[in-house]
mmCIF file of C-alpha atoms in Angstrom:
data_model
loop_
_atom_site.group_PDB
_atom_site.id
_atom_site.type_symbol
_atom_site.label_atom_id
_atom_site.label_comp_id
_atom_site.label_asym_id
_atom_site.label_seq_id
_atom_site.Cartn_x
_atom_site.Cartn_y
_atom_site.Cartn_z
ATOM 1 C CA MET A 1 0.000 0.000 0.000
ATOM 2 C CA THR A 2 1.435 3.364 -1.034
ATOM 3 C CA LYS A 3 2.037 5.788 1.790
ATOM 4 C CA ARG A 4 0.292 9.096 1.198
ATOM 5 C CA LEU A 5 3.322 11.324 1.819
ATOM 6 C CA GLN A 6 6.007 9.074 0.377
ATOM 7 C CA GLY A 7 8.899 11.116 -0.990
ATOM 8 C CA ARG A 8 7.741 14.394 0.577
ATOM 9 C CA HIS A 9 9.948 16.543 2.796
ATOM 10 C CA ALA A 10 8.020 18.284 5.567
ATOM 11 C CA LEU A 11 8.792 20.967 8.134
ATOM 12 C CA VAL A 12 6.525 20.974 11.183
ATOM 13 C CA THR A 13 6.978 23.863 13.613
ATOM 14 C CA GLY A 14 6.328 23.412 17.309
ATOM 15 C CA SER A 15 6.499 19.659 16.810
ATOM 16 C CA THR A 16 8.220 18.558 20.014
ATOM 17 C CA SER A 17 4.978 17.912 21.923
ATOM 18 C CA ASN A 18 1.203 17.466 21.739
ATOM 19 C CA ILE A 19 -0.447 18.373 18.397
ATOM 20 C CA GLY A 20 2.796 19.214 16.622
ATOM 21 C CA ARG A 21 4.459 15.977 17.657
ATOM 22 C CA ALA A 22 1.393 13.986 16.613
ATOM 23 C CA ILE A 23 1.537 15.635 13.181
ATOM 24 C CA ALA A 24 5.253 14.921 12.803
ATOM 25 C CA GLU A 25 4.769 11.276 13.766
ATOM 26 C CA ALA A 26 1.793 10.865 11.439
ATOM 27 C CA PHE A 27 3.660 12.451 8.522
ATOM 28 C CA ALA A 28 6.630 10.124 9.067
ATOM 29 C CA ALA A 29 4.324 7.115 9.269
ATOM 30 C CA GLU A 30 2.943 8.140 5.869
ATOM 31 C CA GLY A 31 6.422 8.174 4.353
ATOM 32 C CA ALA A 32 7.512 11.806 4.704
ATOM 33 C CA PHE A 33 10.977 12.897 5.757
ATOM 34 C CA VAL A 34 10.155 15.195 8.668
ATOM 35 C CA VAL A 35 12.097 18.147 10.030
ATOM 36 C CA VAL A 36 10.947 18.402 13.635
ATOM 37 C CA SER A 37 11.327 21.910 15.011
ATOM 38 C CA GLY A 38 10.952 23.605 18.383
ATOM 39 C CA ARG A 39 12.786 25.339 21.182
ATOM 40 C CA ASP A 40 13.433 22.342 23.434
ATOM 41 C CA GLN A 41 16.416 20.256 22.313
ATOM 42 C CA ASP A 42 15.646 17.287 24.570
ATOM 43 C CA ARG A 43 12.007 17.041 23.492
ATOM 44 C CA GLY A 44 12.988 17.487 19.877
ATOM 45 C CA GLU A 45 15.509 14.678 20.006
ATOM 46 C CA ALA A 46 12.992 12.477 21.820
ATOM 47 C CA THR A 47 10.445 13.088 19.060
ATOM 48 C CA VAL A 48 12.983 12.210 16.389
ATOM 49 C CA ALA A 49 13.985 9.069 18.276
ATOM 50 C CA ALA A 50 10.351 7.976 18.565
ATOM 51 C CA ILE A 51 9.831 8.467 14.825
ATOM 52 C CA ARG A 52 12.961 6.512 13.964
ATOM 53 C CA GLU A 53 11.985 3.687 16.294
ATOM 54 C CA GLN A 54 8.838 3.278 14.195
ATOM 55 C CA GLY A 55 10.858 3.141 11.006
ATOM 56 C CA GLY A 56 10.329 6.753 10.008
ATOM 57 C CA ARG A 57 12.806 9.409 8.931
ATOM 58 C CA ALA A 58 13.265 12.625 10.888
ATOM 59 C CA VAL A 59 15.800 15.188 12.042
ATOM 60 C CA PHE A 60 15.600 17.994 14.576
ATOM 61 C CA ALA A 61 16.089 21.679 13.779
ATOM 62 C CA PRO A 62 16.040 23.878 16.906
ATOM 63 C CA ALA A 63 14.313 27.213 16.441
ATOM 64 C CA ASP A 64 12.847 30.018 18.504
ATOM 65 C CA LEU A 65 10.325 31.568 16.130
ATOM 66 C CA ASP A 66 10.087 34.994 17.729
ATOM 67 C CA GLY A 67 8.355 36.694 14.827
ATOM 68 C CA THR A 68 11.417 38.235 13.253
ATOM 69 C CA PRO A 69 12.012 37.561 9.559
ATOM 70 C CA GLU A 70 15.559 36.508 10.438
ATOM 71 C CA ALA A 71 14.425 33.671 12.719
ATOM 72 C CA SER A 72 11.974 32.349 10.145
ATOM 73 C CA ARG A 73 14.486 32.586 7.309
ATOM 74 C CA ALA A 74 17.132 30.813 9.368
ATOM 75 C CA LEU A 75 14.791 27.902 10.100
ATOM 76 C CA ALA A 76 13.719 27.702 6.454
ATOM 77 C CA ALA A 77 17.348 27.505 5.329
ATOM 78 C CA THR A 78 18.316 24.959 7.982
ATOM 79 C CA ALA A 79 15.294 22.777 7.309
ATOM 80 C CA ALA A 80 15.882 22.769 3.560
ATOM 81 C CA ALA A 81 19.530 21.835 4.044
ATOM 82 C CA LEU A 82 18.637 18.987 6.399
ATOM 83 C CA ALA A 83 15.950 17.752 4.006
ATOM 84 C CA GLY A 84 18.192 17.527 0.975
ATOM 85 C CA GLY A 85 17.511 20.957 -0.423
ATOM 86 C CA ARG A 86 13.744 21.231 -0.445
ATOM 87 C CA ILE A 87 10.605 21.470 1.671
ATOM 88 C CA ASP A 88 7.433 20.126 0.051
ATOM 89 C CA VAL A 89 5.082 20.568 3.021
ATOM 90 C CA LEU A 90 5.099 23.294 5.657
ATOM 91 C CA VAL A 91 2.989 22.962 8.785
ATOM 92 C CA ASN A 92 2.683 26.227 10.723
ATOM 93 C CA ASN A 93 1.810 24.760 14.115
ATOM 94 C CA ALA A 94 3.923 26.654 16.666
ATOM 95 C CA GLY A 95 1.939 29.031 18.849
ATOM 96 C CA ILE A 96 1.442 30.296 22.377
ATOM 97 C CA PHE A 97 -1.691 30.775 24.479
ATOM 98 C CA PRO A 98 -0.997 32.948 27.543
ATOM 99 C CA PRO A 99 -3.521 32.949 30.406
ATOM 100 C CA THR A 100 -4.632 36.548 30.053
ATOM 101 C CA THR A 101 -7.771 38.614 29.634
ATOM 102 C CA THR A 102 -8.276 41.889 27.788
ATOM 103 C CA ALA A 103 -8.071 43.807 31.055
ATOM 104 C CA THR A 104 -4.810 42.155 32.102
ATOM 105 C CA THR A 105 -2.974 42.099 28.755
ATOM 106 C CA ASP A 106 0.011 44.438 28.587
ATOM 107 C CA ALA A 107 1.725 45.642 25.434
ATOM 108 C CA ALA A 108 4.625 43.204 25.757
ATOM 109 C CA THR A 109 2.286 40.219 25.992
ATOM 110 C CA PHE A 110 0.208 41.454 23.068
ATOM 111 C CA ASP A 111 3.278 41.882 20.884
ATOM 112 C CA ARG A 112 4.738 38.528 21.914
ATOM 113 C CA VAL A 113 1.568 36.586 21.059
ATOM 114 C CA TYR A 114 1.220 38.258 17.674
ATOM 115 C CA ALA A 115 4.927 37.748 16.987
ATOM 116 C CA VAL A 116 4.804 33.996 17.612
ATOM 117 C CA ASN A 117 1.301 33.228 16.335
ATOM 118 C CA VAL A 118 1.079 35.503 13.282
ATOM 119 C CA LYS A 119 4.389 37.076 12.283
ATOM 120 C CA ALA A 120 6.422 33.867 12.603
ATOM 121 C CA PRO A 121 4.220 31.764 10.295
ATOM 122 C CA TYR A 122 3.893 34.721 7.933
ATOM 123 C CA PHE A 123 7.624 35.120 7.479
ATOM 124 C CA LEU A 124 8.253 31.368 7.471
ATOM 125 C CA THR A 125 5.727 30.946 4.675
ATOM 126 C CA GLN A 126 7.392 33.852 2.891
ATOM 127 C CA ALA A 127 10.723 32.023 3.167
ATOM 128 C CA VAL A 128 9.581 28.492 2.278
ATOM 129 C CA VAL A 129 6.982 28.926 -0.476
ATOM 130 C CA PRO A 130 9.368 30.284 -3.150
ATOM 131 C CA GLY A 131 11.218 26.964 -3.043
ATOM 132 C CA MET A 132 7.943 25.110 -3.471
ATOM 133 C CA LEU A 133 7.035 27.282 -6.440
ATOM 134 C CA ALA A 134 10.418 26.656 -8.033
ATOM 135 C CA ALA A 135 9.966 22.902 -7.545
ATOM 136 C CA GLY A 136 6.529 22.973 -9.161
ATOM 137 C CA GLY A 137 4.255 22.676 -6.123
ATOM 138 C CA GLY A 138 3.773 22.027 -2.450
ATOM 139 C CA ALA A 139 1.372 22.365 0.447
ATOM 140 C CA VAL A 140 1.057 24.620 3.474
ATOM 141 C CA VAL A 141 -1.073 23.552 6.435
ATOM 142 C CA ASN A 142 -1.809 26.183 9.076
ATOM 143 C CA LEU A 143 -3.223 25.615 12.546
ATOM 144 C CA GLY A 144 -6.234 27.740 13.396
ATOM 145 C CA SER A 145 -8.548 27.315 16.377
ATOM 146 C CA TRP A 146 -12.208 26.956 17.149
ATOM 147 C CA VAL A 147 -12.034 30.094 19.318
ATOM 148 C CA ALA A 148 -11.388 32.143 16.171
ATOM 149 C CA ARG A 149 -15.076 31.726 15.278
ATOM 150 C CA LEU A 150 -16.868 30.927 18.537
ATOM 151 C CA GLY A 151 -16.183 33.649 21.050
ATOM 152 C CA ILE A 152 -15.351 32.769 24.650
ATOM 153 C CA ALA A 153 -14.603 35.253 27.378
ATOM 154 C CA SER A 154 -11.038 34.293 28.243
ATOM 155 C CA SER A 155 -9.136 34.247 24.960
ATOM 156 C CA ALA A 156 -9.639 37.452 22.983
ATOM 157 C CA LEU A 157 -5.951 37.959 22.223
ATOM 158 C CA TYR A 158 -5.254 34.355 21.213
ATOM 159 C CA ALA A 159 -8.501 34.110 19.243
ATOM 160 C CA SER A 160 -7.637 37.210 17.248
ATOM 161 C CA THR A 161 -4.277 35.734 16.229
ATOM 162 C CA LYS A 162 -5.934 32.531 15.056
ATOM 163 C CA GLY A 163 -8.501 34.571 13.163
ATOM 164 C CA ALA A 164 -5.575 36.224 11.404
ATOM 165 C CA VAL A 165 -4.052 32.837 10.556
ATOM 166 C CA GLU A 166 -7.330 31.581 9.107
ATOM 167 C CA THR A 167 -7.651 34.742 7.008
ATOM 168 C CA LEU A 168 -4.065 34.318 5.797
ATOM 169 C CA THR A 169 -4.951 30.759 4.810
ATOM 170 C CA ARG A 170 -7.585 31.969 2.378
ATOM 171 C CA ALA A 171 -5.457 34.849 1.082
ATOM 172 C CA TRP A 172 -2.436 32.590 0.541
ATOM 173 C CA ALA A 173 -4.619 30.038 -1.240
ATOM 174 C CA ALA A 174 -5.578 32.770 -3.711
ATOM 175 C CA GLU A 175 -1.995 33.982 -4.016
ATOM 176 C CA PHE A 176 -0.156 30.672 -4.327
ATOM 177 C CA GLY A 177 -2.774 28.148 -5.444
ATOM 178 C CA PRO A 178 -2.688 29.104 -9.137
ATOM 179 C CA GLN A 179 1.071 28.494 -9.035
ATOM 180 C CA GLY A 180 0.768 25.006 -7.574
ATOM 181 C CA VAL A 181 1.012 25.504 -3.828
ATOM 182 C CA ARG A 182 -2.114 24.562 -1.909
ATOM 183 C CA VAL A 183 -2.791 26.342 1.394
ATOM 184 C CA ASN A 184 -5.328 25.086 3.943
ATOM 185 C CA ALA A 185 -5.789 24.997 7.696
ATOM 186 C CA VAL A 186 -6.965 22.724 10.468
ATOM 187 C CA SER A 187 -9.060 24.256 13.248
ATOM 188 C CA PRO A 188 -8.719 22.088 16.372
ATOM 189 C CA GLY A 189 -11.231 21.993 19.170
ATOM 190 C CA VAL A 190 -10.323 21.278 22.796
ATOM 191 C CA ILE A 191 -7.459 18.763 22.660
ATOM 192 C CA ARG A 192 -6.156 16.827 25.639
ATOM 193 C CA PRO A 193 -2.461 16.005 26.112
ATOM 194 C CA PRO A 194 -1.761 12.576 24.583
ATOM 195 C CA SER A 195 -0.326 11.231 27.823
ATOM 196 C CA LEU A 196 -3.466 11.990 29.804
ATOM 197 C CA ASP A 197 -5.608 9.040 30.812
ATOM 198 C CA PRO A 198 -8.922 9.383 28.945
ATOM 199 C CA GLY A 199 -10.750 8.905 32.252
ATOM 200 C CA ALA A 200 -8.823 11.641 34.061
ATOM 201 C CA PRO A 201 -10.215 15.162 34.570
ATOM 202 C CA GLN A 202 -9.445 17.276 31.520
ATOM 203 C CA ALA A 203 -8.716 20.971 31.440
ATOM 204 C CA GLY A 204 -11.294 22.626 29.232
ATOM 205 C CA ALA A 205 -13.550 19.561 29.171
ATOM 206 C CA ALA A 206 -16.494 21.718 30.226
ATOM 207 C CA LEU A 207 -16.133 23.565 26.923
ATOM 208 C CA MET A 208 -17.064 20.351 25.105
ATOM 209 C CA GLN A 209 -20.359 19.907 26.917
ATOM 210 C CA GLY A 210 -23.270 20.096 24.508
ATOM 211 C CA THR A 211 -21.188 18.903 21.542
ATOM 212 C CA PRO A 212 -21.595 15.643 19.596
ATOM 213 C CA ALA A 213 -18.197 14.441 20.842
ATOM 214 C CA GLY A 214 -18.933 15.385 24.436
ATOM 215 C CA ALA A 215 -15.254 15.291 25.415
ATOM 216 C CA ALA A 216 -11.872 16.685 24.481
ATOM 217 C CA GLY A 217 -10.123 15.185 21.482
ATOM 218 C CA HIS A 218 -6.772 13.475 21.000
ATOM 219 C CA PRO A 219 -3.912 15.091 19.039
ATOM 220 C CA SER A 220 -4.019 12.199 16.577
ATOM 221 C CA ALA A 221 -7.322 13.539 15.228
ATOM 222 C CA ILE A 222 -5.623 16.784 14.231
ATOM 223 C CA ALA A 223 -2.687 14.876 12.778
ATOM 224 C CA ALA A 224 -4.999 12.821 10.575
ATOM 225 C CA ALA A 225 -6.543 16.001 9.173
ATOM 226 C CA ALA A 226 -3.110 17.508 8.515
ATOM 227 C CA VAL A 227 -2.015 14.363 6.642
ATOM 228 C CA TYR A 228 -5.101 14.598 4.452
ATOM 229 C CA LEU A 229 -4.558 18.271 3.627
ATOM 230 C CA ALA A 230 -0.878 17.672 2.841
ATOM 231 C CA SER A 231 -1.582 14.677 0.605
ATOM 232 C CA ASP A 232 -2.722 14.341 -2.992
ATOM 233 C CA GLU A 233 -6.122 13.269 -1.689
ATOM 234 C CA ALA A 234 -6.739 16.988 -1.085
ATOM 235 C CA VAL A 235 -5.594 18.076 -4.528
ATOM 236 C CA PHE A 236 -8.897 19.930 -5.086
ATOM 237 C CA VAL A 237 -8.907 21.570 -1.638
ATOM 238 C CA HIS A 238 -7.772 25.200 -1.477
ATOM 239 C CA GLY A 239 -8.307 27.829 1.213
ATOM 240 C CA THR A 240 -10.312 25.523 3.471
ATOM 241 C CA VAL A 241 -10.335 25.667 7.252
ATOM 242 C CA LEU A 242 -11.139 22.114 8.303
ATOM 243 C CA ASP A 243 -12.918 21.980 11.664
ATOM 244 C CA VAL A 244 -11.734 19.069 13.791
ATOM 245 C CA ASP A 245 -13.433 20.139 16.986
ATOM 246 C CA GLY A 246 -15.942 17.483 17.992
ATOM 247 C CA GLY A 247 -18.705 19.625 16.501
ATOM 248 C CA ARG A 248 -18.027 22.565 18.839
ATOM 249 C CA THR A 249 -18.415 25.385 16.307
ATOM 250 C CA GLY A 250 -21.098 23.900 14.072
ATOM 251 C CA VAL A 251 -23.451 21.783 16.181
ATOM 252 C CA ALA A 252 -25.524 22.277 19.331
ATOM 253 C CA VAL A 253 -26.751 19.112 20.992
ATOM 254 C CA THR A 254 -29.884 19.619 23.063
ATOM 255 C CA ALA A 255 -31.863 17.239 25.215
ATOM 256 C CA ALA A 256 -34.891 15.660 23.556
#
């Protein structure tokens, strides 16, 4: 059976834990050579080791994506060199979610969240996509969030950055799609850490009450969606934000 990402070279940011790690592992299982990236060297090497133990191919590229063009360009260059000169799939996953409200957000926090969540993927896409265009095609998968479209009281700053990412997804699809680079996004719902016992109390679980799923999801669900969007199965998919949120944004379950 042909693996869906066989022969592809992928860069996954923020892939040393949780959703990012699940995406990196799923890509490798589907045949991709994966450049795992993040700030933590130990977690990065552990992710690479886990992929290799399963027969996959991966390397680690440390990076602190602080929103500067220089940091994004440096990672793009390093990743391409480690991957034999090209990146076919870029997953913009890295992001931060500080516990802050509008009333308690200072300017430094505001700038930091926008730098990591919006500027970093913007400049990384700017650095990586030209290589894809030169090679004749590629795919970009962004990570949005359900809170970009369903307002909750405690995440205005974070939600606004994910709204920006989802808007960039559509704009980039229009800009790059005609030249062979597909751009789409996955919008996760409440996701539990993969190591957490399914029966244990889950942070944010109350936010999934009244949904078809009724509970937080596993990172593997997001990874499966990212594999699909990166693969040729999604060849006719451009500018889509794929909700993988247990029905949180689209469905209200009420008692009969």
